[in-house]
Amino acid sequence: MKAGVRALGVAESYRESTSHLAGTVVRASRVVDGFVFDTCTVGGRDATETVCAMVDRLDREDVRYLLLAGIAPAWFNVLDLHAIHDWTGLPTISVTFESSPGLEGAIREAFDDPDIVRGRLDTYRAQPDRRPVTVNDETVYVRAVGIEDDAAADVVRAFTPEGGRPEPLRVARLAARGLVDRE
C-alpha cells in the first residue's frame, strides 16, 4: 500500500452516560494528519449516526478506508456497518481484538425491555460475520462492508506496523481516553 493512503479510525471511551468518540486520520506511513470528535449515548442507539456525522464533518475526500474499534461501543450502542458504508461511501471495517462467542447473550442480559433487545439484536445480526485475521503474530477479528474480506485483511495489516492494533484505531483510542480523562 502506498505510504500516503489514509484511513480514518474511530474509537471510543466513556464515563457514565456519555461516550466520547475520537476519529483519527492516519496515513499508511503512520503520519497522523487529522482529528474529529463527537459523543454518543451510553446504552443508546445513536452511534451509527454519530460516526456518519463525524465523517461528514471531517470532510476529507482523501480518506480511503474507515476503521471502527468494535461493533458495539458505548454499552451496546450497536453500529450498523451497512448504513455507515451506504452513508459515507467508504469501505467500512470493524476490528475487534478478542475472541468471543458474540454479543447476543450479553445484549439479552444487559436490557430488560424486549423491544430494546430486539432492536439491538436485529442490527447486530444484520452485520457480516467476524473473520480472524493474523497481524504481526496476533489475531484480530474483522467485519467488512464495501470491501472484500481479503482486501479488508490487507488494509488492517497495512495500517498495523507493530502489534495487533491498526494505527488509526490505536491513536483514536488514545485521543478518546484523553477526552474522558479531562472530565
JSON list of C-alpha atoms in Angstrom, two decimals:
[
{"chain": "A", "resi": 1, "resn": "MET", "atom": "CA", "xyz": [0.00, 0.00, 0.00]},
{"chain": "A", "resi": 2, "resn": "LYS", "atom": "CA", "xyz": [1.30, 3.45, -0.85]},
{"chain": "A", "resi": 3, "resn": "ALA", "atom": "CA", "xyz": [2.57, 5.46, 2.13]},
{"chain": "A", "resi": 4, "resn": "GLY", "atom": "CA", "xyz": [0.12, 8.33, 1.54]},
{"chain": "A", "resi": 5, "resn": "VAL", "atom": "CA", "xyz": [-3.08, 6.26, 1.65]},
{"chain": "A", "resi": 6, "resn": "ARG", "atom": "CA", "xyz": [-5.25, 7.45, 4.53]},
{"chain": "A", "resi": 7, "resn": "ALA", "atom": "CA", "xyz": [-7.67, 5.71, 6.86]},
{"chain": "A", "resi": 8, "resn": "LEU", "atom": "CA", "xyz": [-9.98, 7.20, 9.46]},
{"chain": "A", "resi": 9, "resn": "GLY", "atom": "CA", "xyz": [-10.02, 5.20, 12.68]},
{"chain": "A", "resi": 10, "resn": "VAL", "atom": "CA", "xyz": [-12.85, 5.71, 15.20]},
{"chain": "A", "resi": 11, "resn": "ALA", "atom": "CA", "xyz": [-12.61, 4.55, 18.81]},
{"chain": "A", "resi": 12, "resn": "GLU", "atom": "CA", "xyz": [-14.46, 5.45, 21.99]},
{"chain": "A", "resi": 13, "resn": "SER", "atom": "CA", "xyz": [-14.07, 5.91, 25.68]},
{"chain": "A", "resi": 14, "resn": "TYR", "atom": "CA", "xyz": [-16.94, 6.52, 28.05]},
{"chain": "A", "resi": 15, "resn": "ARG", "atom": "CA", "xyz": [-17.84, 7.57, 31.52]},
{"chain": "A", "resi": 16, "resn": "GLU", "atom": "CA", "xyz": [-21.37, 7.45, 32.92]},
{"chain": "A", "resi": 17, "resn": "SER", "atom": "CA", "xyz": [-23.93, 8.36, 30.22]},
{"chain": "A", "resi": 18, "resn": "THR", "atom": "CA", "xyz": [-21.70, 9.88, 27.52]},
{"chain": "A", "resi": 19, "resn": "SER", "atom": "CA", "xyz": [-19.29, 8.13, 25.19]},
{"chain": "A", "resi": 20, "resn": "HIS", "atom": "CA", "xyz": [-16.58, 10.24, 23.62]},
{"chain": "A", "resi": 21, "resn": "LEU", "atom": "CA", "xyz": [-15.66, 9.16, 20.10]},
{"chain": "A", "resi": 22, "resn": "ALA", "atom": "CA", "xyz": [-12.39, 10.20, 18.52]},
{"chain": "A", "resi": 23, "resn": "GLY", "atom": "CA", "xyz": [-11.63, 9.87, 14.85]},
{"chain": "A", "resi": 24, "resn": "THR", "atom": "CA", "xyz": [-8.05, 9.98, 13.65]},
{"chain": "A", "resi": 25, "resn": "VAL", "atom": "CA", "xyz": [-6.84, 10.22, 10.06]},
{"chain": "A", "resi": 26, "resn": "VAL", "atom": "CA", "xyz": [-3.60, 8.29, 9.69]},
{"chain": "A", "resi": 27, "resn": "ARG", "atom": "CA", "xyz": [-1.52, 7.64, 6.59]},
{"chain": "A", "resi": 28, "resn": "ALA", "atom": "CA", "xyz": [-0.20, 4.15, 5.90]},
{"chain": "A", "resi": 29, "resn": "SER", "atom": "CA", "xyz": [3.23, 5.67, 6.66]},
{"chain": "A", "resi": 30, "resn": "ARG", "atom": "CA", "xyz": [1.95, 6.28, 10.25]},
{"chain": "A", "resi": 31, "resn": "VAL", "atom": "CA", "xyz": [1.71, 10.06, 9.91]},
{"chain": "A", "resi": 32, "resn": "VAL", "atom": "CA", "xyz": [-1.32, 11.44, 11.75]},
{"chain": "A", "resi": 33, "resn": "ASP", "atom": "CA", "xyz": [-2.97, 14.24, 9.82]},
{"chain": "A", "resi": 34, "resn": "GLY", "atom": "CA", "xyz": [-6.42, 14.87, 11.20]},
{"chain": "A", "resi": 35, "resn": "PHE", "atom": "CA", "xyz": [-8.84, 14.50, 14.09]},
{"chain": "A", "resi": 36, "resn": "VAL", "atom": "CA", "xyz": [-12.59, 14.68, 14.58]},
{"chain": "A", "resi": 37, "resn": "PHE", "atom": "CA", "xyz": [-14.55, 14.24, 17.81]},
{"chain": "A", "resi": 38, "resn": "ASP", "atom": "CA", "xyz": [-18.15, 13.66, 18.86]},
{"chain": "A", "resi": 39, "resn": "THR", "atom": "CA", "xyz": [-20.26, 11.98, 21.52]},
{"chain": "A", "resi": 40, "resn": "CYS", "atom": "CA", "xyz": [-22.97, 9.35, 21.61]},
{"chain": "A", "resi": 41, "resn": "THR", "atom": "CA", "xyz": [-25.18, 7.99, 24.36]},
{"chain": "A", "resi": 42, "resn": "VAL", "atom": "CA", "xyz": [-24.04, 5.10, 26.52]},
{"chain": "A", "resi": 43, "resn": "GLY", "atom": "CA", "xyz": [-26.72, 2.43, 26.08]},
{"chain": "A", "resi": 44, "resn": "GLY", "atom": "CA", "xyz": [-28.34, 4.46, 23.28]},
{"chain": "A", "resi": 45, "resn": "ARG", "atom": "CA", "xyz": [-28.96, 3.86, 19.60]},
{"chain": "A", "resi": 46, "resn": "ASP", "atom": "CA", "xyz": [-27.10, 6.84, 18.13]},
{"chain": "A", "resi": 47, "resn": "ALA", "atom": "CA", "xyz": [-23.57, 5.51, 17.47]},
{"chain": "A", "resi": 48, "resn": "THR", "atom": "CA", "xyz": [-24.19, 4.82, 13.76]},
{"chain": "A", "resi": 49, "resn": "GLU", "atom": "CA", "xyz": [-25.46, 8.35, 13.13]},
{"chain": "A", "resi": 50, "resn": "THR", "atom": "CA", "xyz": [-22.62, 9.81, 15.19]},
{"chain": "A", "resi": 51, "resn": "VAL", "atom": "CA", "xyz": [-19.96, 8.03, 13.12]},
{"chain": "A", "resi": 52, "resn": "CYS", "atom": "CA", "xyz": [-21.63, 9.21, 9.90]},
{"chain": "A", "resi": 53, "resn": "ALA", "atom": "CA", "xyz": [-21.74, 12.79, 11.22]},
{"chain": "A", "resi": 54, "resn": "MET", "atom": "CA", "xyz": [-18.05, 12.59, 12.13]},
{"chain": "A", "resi": 55, "resn": "VAL", "atom": "CA", "xyz": [-17.12, 11.54, 8.60]},
{"chain": "A", "resi": 56, "resn": "ASP", "atom": "CA", "xyz": [-19.28, 14.34, 7.16]},
{"chain": "A", "resi": 57, "resn": "ARG", "atom": "CA", "xyz": [-17.77, 16.95, 9.47]},
{"chain": "A", "resi": 58, "resn": "LEU", "atom": "CA", "xyz": [-14.24, 15.77, 8.74]},
{"chain": "A", "resi": 59, "resn": "ASP", "atom": "CA", "xyz": [-14.97, 16.33, 5.02]},
{"chain": "A", "resi": 60, "resn": "ARG", "atom": "CA", "xyz": [-11.83, 14.59, 3.75]},
{"chain": "A", "resi": 61, "resn": "GLU", "atom": "CA", "xyz": [-12.04, 13.21, 0.24]},
{"chain": "A", "resi": 62, "resn": "ASP", "atom": "CA", "xyz": [-8.56, 11.71, 0.65]},
{"chain": "A", "resi": 63, "resn": "VAL", "atom": "CA", "xyz": [-9.67, 9.18, 3.29]},
{"chain": "A", "resi": 64, "resn": "ARG", "atom": "CA", "xyz": [-9.92, 5.78, 1.60]},
{"chain": "A", "resi": 65, "resn": "TYR", "atom": "CA", "xyz": [-10.96, 3.49, 4.48]},
{"chain": "A", "resi": 66, "resn": "LEU", "atom": "CA", "xyz": [-12.99, 3.71, 7.68]},
{"chain": "A", "resi": 67, "resn": "LEU", "atom": "CA", "xyz": [-11.80, 1.53, 10.58]},
{"chain": "A", "resi": 68, "resn": "LEU", "atom": "CA", "xyz": [-14.00, 1.12, 13.65]},
{"chain": "A", "resi": 69, "resn": "ALA", "atom": "CA", "xyz": [-12.90, -0.21, 17.02]},
{"chain": "A", "resi": 70, "resn": "GLY", "atom": "CA", "xyz": [-15.53, -2.87, 17.58]},
{"chain": "A", "resi": 71, "resn": "ILE", "atom": "CA", "xyz": [-19.18, -3.19, 16.66]},
{"chain": "A", "resi": 72, "resn": "ALA", "atom": "CA", "xyz": [-20.90, -2.13, 19.90]},
{"chain": "A", "resi": 73, "resn": "PRO", "atom": "CA", "xyz": [-19.34, 0.93, 21.52]},
{"chain": "A", "resi": 74, "resn": "ALA", "atom": "CA", "xyz": [-20.97, 2.73, 24.44]},
{"chain": "A", "resi": 75, "resn": "TRP", "atom": "CA", "xyz": [-22.60, -0.24, 26.14]},
{"chain": "A", "resi": 76, "resn": "PHE", "atom": "CA", "xyz": [-24.20, -2.00, 23.15]},
{"chain": "A", "resi": 77, "resn": "ASN", "atom": "CA", "xyz": [-24.87, 1.11, 21.03]},
{"chain": "A", "resi": 78, "resn": "VAL", "atom": "CA", "xyz": [-24.58, -1.28, 18.07]},
{"chain": "A", "resi": 79, "resn": "LEU", "atom": "CA", "xyz": [-23.05, 0.09, 14.86]},
{"chain": "A", "resi": 80, "resn": "ASP", "atom": "CA", "xyz": [-24.76, -0.66, 11.56]},
{"chain": "A", "resi": 81, "resn": "LEU", "atom": "CA", "xyz": [-21.80, -1.14, 9.22]},
{"chain": "A", "resi": 82, "resn": "HIS", "atom": "CA", "xyz": [-24.04, -1.30, 6.14]},
{"chain": "A", "resi": 83, "resn": "ALA", "atom": "CA", "xyz": [-25.68, 2.05, 6.98]},
{"chain": "A", "resi": 84, "resn": "ILE", "atom": "CA", "xyz": [-22.30, 3.64, 7.67]},
{"chain": "A", "resi": 85, "resn": "HIS", "atom": "CA", "xyz": [-20.91, 2.38, 4.37]},
{"chain": "A", "resi": 86, "resn": "ASP", "atom": "CA", "xyz": [-24.02, 3.49, 2.47]},
{"chain": "A", "resi": 87, "resn": "TRP", "atom": "CA", "xyz": [-23.84, 6.98, 4.02]},
{"chain": "A", "resi": 88, "resn": "THR", "atom": "CA", "xyz": [-20.08, 7.55, 3.72]},
{"chain": "A", "resi": 89, "resn": "GLY", "atom": "CA", "xyz": [-19.26, 5.54, 0.61]},
{"chain": "A", "resi": 90, "resn": "LEU", "atom": "CA", "xyz": [-16.14, 4.29, 2.40]},
{"chain": "A", "resi": 91, "resn": "PRO", "atom": "CA", "xyz": [-15.11, 0.67, 2.78]},
{"chain": "A", "resi": 92, "resn": "THR", "atom": "CA", "xyz": [-16.06, 0.11, 6.43]},
{"chain": "A", "resi": 93, "resn": "ILE", "atom": "CA", "xyz": [-14.03, -2.28, 8.56]},
{"chain": "A", "resi": 94, "resn": "SER", "atom": "CA", "xyz": [-14.80, -3.15, 12.17]},
{"chain": "A", "resi": 95, "resn": "VAL", "atom": "CA", "xyz": [-11.87, -4.60, 14.12]},
{"chain": "A", "resi": 96, "resn": "THR", "atom": "CA", "xyz": [-12.14, -6.35, 17.48]},
{"chain": "A", "resi": 97, "resn": "PHE", "atom": "CA", "xyz": [-9.23, -7.64, 19.47]},
{"chain": "A", "resi": 98, "resn": "GLU", "atom": "CA", "xyz": [-10.52, -10.63, 21.42]},
{"chain": "A", "resi": 99, "resn": "SER", "atom": "CA", "xyz": [-12.19, -13.88, 20.56]},
{"chain": "A", "resi": 100, "resn": "SER", "atom": "CA", "xyz": [-15.76, -14.14, 21.84]},
{"chain": "A", "resi": 101, "resn": "PRO", "atom": "CA", "xyz": [-18.91, -16.18, 21.30]},
{"chain": "A", "resi": 102, "resn": "GLY", "atom": "CA", "xyz": [-20.63, -12.99, 20.08]},
{"chain": "A", "resi": 103, "resn": "LEU", "atom": "CA", "xyz": [-22.81, -10.37, 21.73]},
{"chain": "A", "resi": 104, "resn": "GLU", "atom": "CA", "xyz": [-26.27, -11.91, 21.59]},
{"chain": "A", "resi": 105, "resn": "GLY", "atom": "CA", "xyz": [-26.21, -13.30, 25.12]},
{"chain": "A", "resi": 106, "resn": "ALA", "atom": "CA", "xyz": [-24.65, -10.16, 26.56]},
{"chain": "A", "resi": 107, "resn": "ILE", "atom": "CA", "xyz": [-27.26, -7.94, 24.87]},
{"chain": "A", "resi": 108, "resn": "ARG", "atom": "CA", "xyz": [-30.08, -10.09, 26.25]},
{"chain": "A", "resi": 109, "resn": "GLU", "atom": "CA", "xyz": [-28.61, -9.86, 29.76]},
{"chain": "A", "resi": 110, "resn": "ALA", "atom": "CA", "xyz": [-27.98, -6.12, 29.61]},
{"chain": "A", "resi": 111, "resn": "PHE", "atom": "CA", "xyz": [-31.54, -4.95, 28.86]},
{"chain": "A", "resi": 112, "resn": "ASP", "atom": "CA", "xyz": [-34.92, -5.81, 30.37]},
{"chain": "A", "resi": 113, "resn": "ASP", "atom": "CA", "xyz": [-37.11, -4.28, 27.67]},
{"chain": "A", "resi": 114, "resn": "PRO", "atom": "CA", "xyz": [-37.80, -6.86, 24.90]},
{"chain": "A", "resi": 115, "resn": "ASP", "atom": "CA", "xyz": [-38.15, -4.11, 22.27]},
{"chain": "A", "resi": 116, "resn": "ILE", "atom": "CA", "xyz": [-34.70, -2.73, 23.12]},
{"chain": "A", "resi": 117, "resn": "VAL", "atom": "CA", "xyz": [-33.20, -6.22, 22.98]},
{"chain": "A", "resi": 118, "resn": "ARG", "atom": "CA", "xyz": [-34.91, -6.99, 19.67]},
{"chain": "A", "resi": 119, "resn": "GLY", "atom": "CA", "xyz": [-33.76, -3.72, 18.06]},
{"chain": "A", "resi": 120, "resn": "ARG", "atom": "CA", "xyz": [-30.13, -4.23, 19.04]},
{"chain": "A", "resi": 121, "resn": "LEU", "atom": "CA", "xyz": [-30.17, -7.91, 18.07]},
{"chain": "A", "resi": 122, "resn": "ASP", "atom": "CA", "xyz": [-31.71, -7.11, 14.68]},
{"chain": "A", "resi": 123, "resn": "THR", "atom": "CA", "xyz": [-28.93, -4.61, 13.97]},
{"chain": "A", "resi": 124, "resn": "TYR", "atom": "CA", "xyz": [-26.24, -6.93, 15.33]},
{"chain": "A", "resi": 125, "resn": "ARG", "atom": "CA", "xyz": [-27.44, -9.95, 13.34]},
{"chain": "A", "resi": 126, "resn": "ALA", "atom": "CA", "xyz": [-27.53, -7.93, 10.10]},
{"chain": "A", "resi": 127, "resn": "GLN", "atom": "CA", "xyz": [-23.78, -7.32, 10.27]},
{"chain": "A", "resi": 128, "resn": "PRO", "atom": "CA", "xyz": [-21.28, -9.51, 8.45]},
{"chain": "A", "resi": 129, "resn": "ASP", "atom": "CA", "xyz": [-19.66, -12.34, 10.38]},
{"chain": "A", "resi": 130, "resn": "ARG", "atom": "CA", "xyz": [-16.29, -11.74, 12.02]},
{"chain": "A", "resi": 131, "resn": "ARG", "atom": "CA", "xyz": [-13.23, -13.25, 10.38]},
{"chain": "A", "resi": 132, "resn": "PRO", "atom": "CA", "xyz": [-9.99, -13.91, 12.21]},
{"chain": "A", "resi": 133, "resn": "VAL", "atom": "CA", "xyz": [-7.04, -12.10, 10.65]},
{"chain": "A", "resi": 134, "resn": "THR", "atom": "CA", "xyz": [-3.43, -12.70, 11.62]},
{"chain": "A", "resi": 135, "resn": "VAL", "atom": "CA", "xyz": [-1.48, -9.46, 12.03]},
{"chain": "A", "resi": 136, "resn": "ASN", "atom": "CA", "xyz": [2.13, -9.47, 13.26]},
{"chain": "A", "resi": 137, "resn": "ASP", "atom": "CA", "xyz": [1.69, -12.84, 15.01]},
{"chain": "A", "resi": 138, "resn": "GLU", "atom": "CA", "xyz": [-1.52, -11.64, 16.71]},
{"chain": "A", "resi": 139, "resn": "THR", "atom": "CA", "xyz": [-5.13, -12.36, 15.80]},
{"chain": "A", "resi": 140, "resn": "VAL", "atom": "CA", "xyz": [-7.77, -9.68, 15.34]},
{"chain": "A", "resi": 141, "resn": "TYR", "atom": "CA", "xyz": [-11.36, -10.16, 14.20]},
{"chain": "A", "resi": 142, "resn": "VAL", "atom": "CA", "xyz": [-12.64, -8.24, 11.21]},
{"chain": "A", "resi": 143, "resn": "ARG", "atom": "CA", "xyz": [-16.07, -7.47, 9.75]},
{"chain": "A", "resi": 144, "resn": "ALA", "atom": "CA", "xyz": [-16.12, -5.61, 6.45]},
{"chain": "A", "resi": 145, "resn": "VAL", "atom": "CA", "xyz": [-18.70, -3.88, 4.26]},
{"chain": "A", "resi": 146, "resn": "GLY", "atom": "CA", "xyz": [-17.92, -2.36, 0.88]},
{"chain": "A", "resi": 147, "resn": "ILE", "atom": "CA", "xyz": [-14.67, -4.28, 0.51]},
{"chain": "A", "resi": 148, "resn": "GLU", "atom": "CA", "xyz": [-13.84, -7.95, 0.01]},
{"chain": "A", "resi": 149, "resn": "ASP", "atom": "CA", "xyz": [-12.71, -9.86, 3.11]},
{"chain": "A", "resi": 150, "resn": "ASP", "atom": "CA", "xyz": [-9.19, -10.49, 1.80]},
{"chain": "A", "resi": 151, "resn": "ALA", "atom": "CA", "xyz": [-8.75, -6.83, 0.84]},
{"chain": "A", "resi": 152, "resn": "ALA", "atom": "CA", "xyz": [-10.03, -5.76, 4.28]},
{"chain": "A", "resi": 153, "resn": "ALA", "atom": "CA", "xyz": [-7.44, -8.03, 5.91]},
{"chain": "A", "resi": 154, "resn": "ASP", "atom": "CA", "xyz": [-4.74, -6.42, 3.74]},
{"chain": "A", "resi": 155, "resn": "VAL", "atom": "CA", "xyz": [-5.88, -2.94, 4.85]},
{"chain": "A", "resi": 156, "resn": "VAL", "atom": "CA", "xyz": [-5.76, -3.94, 8.52]},
{"chain": "A", "resi": 157, "resn": "ARG", "atom": "CA", "xyz": [-2.26, -5.37, 8.08]},
{"chain": "A", "resi": 158, "resn": "ALA", "atom": "CA", "xyz": [-1.04, -2.33, 6.11]},
{"chain": "A", "resi": 159, "resn": "PHE", "atom": "CA", "xyz": [-2.11, 0.05, 8.89]},
{"chain": "A", "resi": 160, "resn": "THR", "atom": "CA", "xyz": [-0.64, -2.11, 11.69]},
{"chain": "A", "resi": 161, "resn": "PRO", "atom": "CA", "xyz": [3.12, -1.56, 11.80]},
{"chain": "A", "resi": 162, "resn": "GLU", "atom": "CA", "xyz": [3.53, -3.49, 15.05]},
{"chain": "A", "resi": 163, "resn": "GLY", "atom": "CA", "xyz": [1.35, -5.38, 17.49]},
{"chain": "A", "resi": 164, "resn": "GLY", "atom": "CA", "xyz": [-2.23, -6.13, 16.58]},
{"chain": "A", "resi": 165, "resn": "ARG", "atom": "CA", "xyz": [-3.97, -2.74, 16.73]},
{"chain": "A", "resi": 166, "resn": "PRO", "atom": "CA", "xyz": [-4.14, -0.72, 13.50]},
{"chain": "A", "resi": 167, "resn": "GLU", "atom": "CA", "xyz": [-2.52, 2.68, 13.95]},
{"chain": "A", "resi": 168, "resn": "PRO", "atom": "CA", "xyz": [-5.68, 4.72, 13.18]},
{"chain": "A", "resi": 169, "resn": "LEU", "atom": "CA", "xyz": [-7.52, 2.83, 15.95]},
{"chain": "A", "resi": 170, "resn": "ARG", "atom": "CA", "xyz": [-4.60, 2.99, 18.38]},
{"chain": "A", "resi": 171, "resn": "VAL", "atom": "CA", "xyz": [-4.30, 6.77, 18.07]},
{"chain": "A", "resi": 172, "resn": "ALA", "atom": "CA", "xyz": [-8.09, 7.28, 18.12]},
{"chain": "A", "resi": 173, "resn": "ARG", "atom": "CA", "xyz": [-8.32, 5.24, 21.32]},
{"chain": "A", "resi": 174, "resn": "LEU", "atom": "CA", "xyz": [-5.64, 7.38, 22.97]},
{"chain": "A", "resi": 175, "resn": "ALA", "atom": "CA", "xyz": [-7.44, 10.57, 21.90]},
{"chain": "A", "resi": 176, "resn": "ALA", "atom": "CA", "xyz": [-10.82, 9.31, 23.16]},
{"chain": "A", "resi": 177, "resn": "ARG", "atom": "CA", "xyz": [-9.32, 8.37, 26.51]},
{"chain": "A", "resi": 178, "resn": "GLY", "atom": "CA", "xyz": [-7.78, 11.83, 26.74]},
{"chain": "A", "resi": 179, "resn": "LEU", "atom": "CA", "xyz": [-11.21, 13.38, 26.31]},
{"chain": "A", "resi": 180, "resn": "VAL", "atom": "CA", "xyz": [-12.68, 11.29, 29.13]},
{"chain": "A", "resi": 181, "resn": "ASP", "atom": "CA", "xyz": [-9.69, 11.89, 31.42]},
{"chain": "A", "resi": 182, "resn": "ARG", "atom": "CA", "xyz": [-10.16, 15.66, 31.23]},
{"chain": "A", "resi": 183, "resn": "GLU", "atom": "CA", "xyz": [-13.63, 15.43, 32.78]}
]
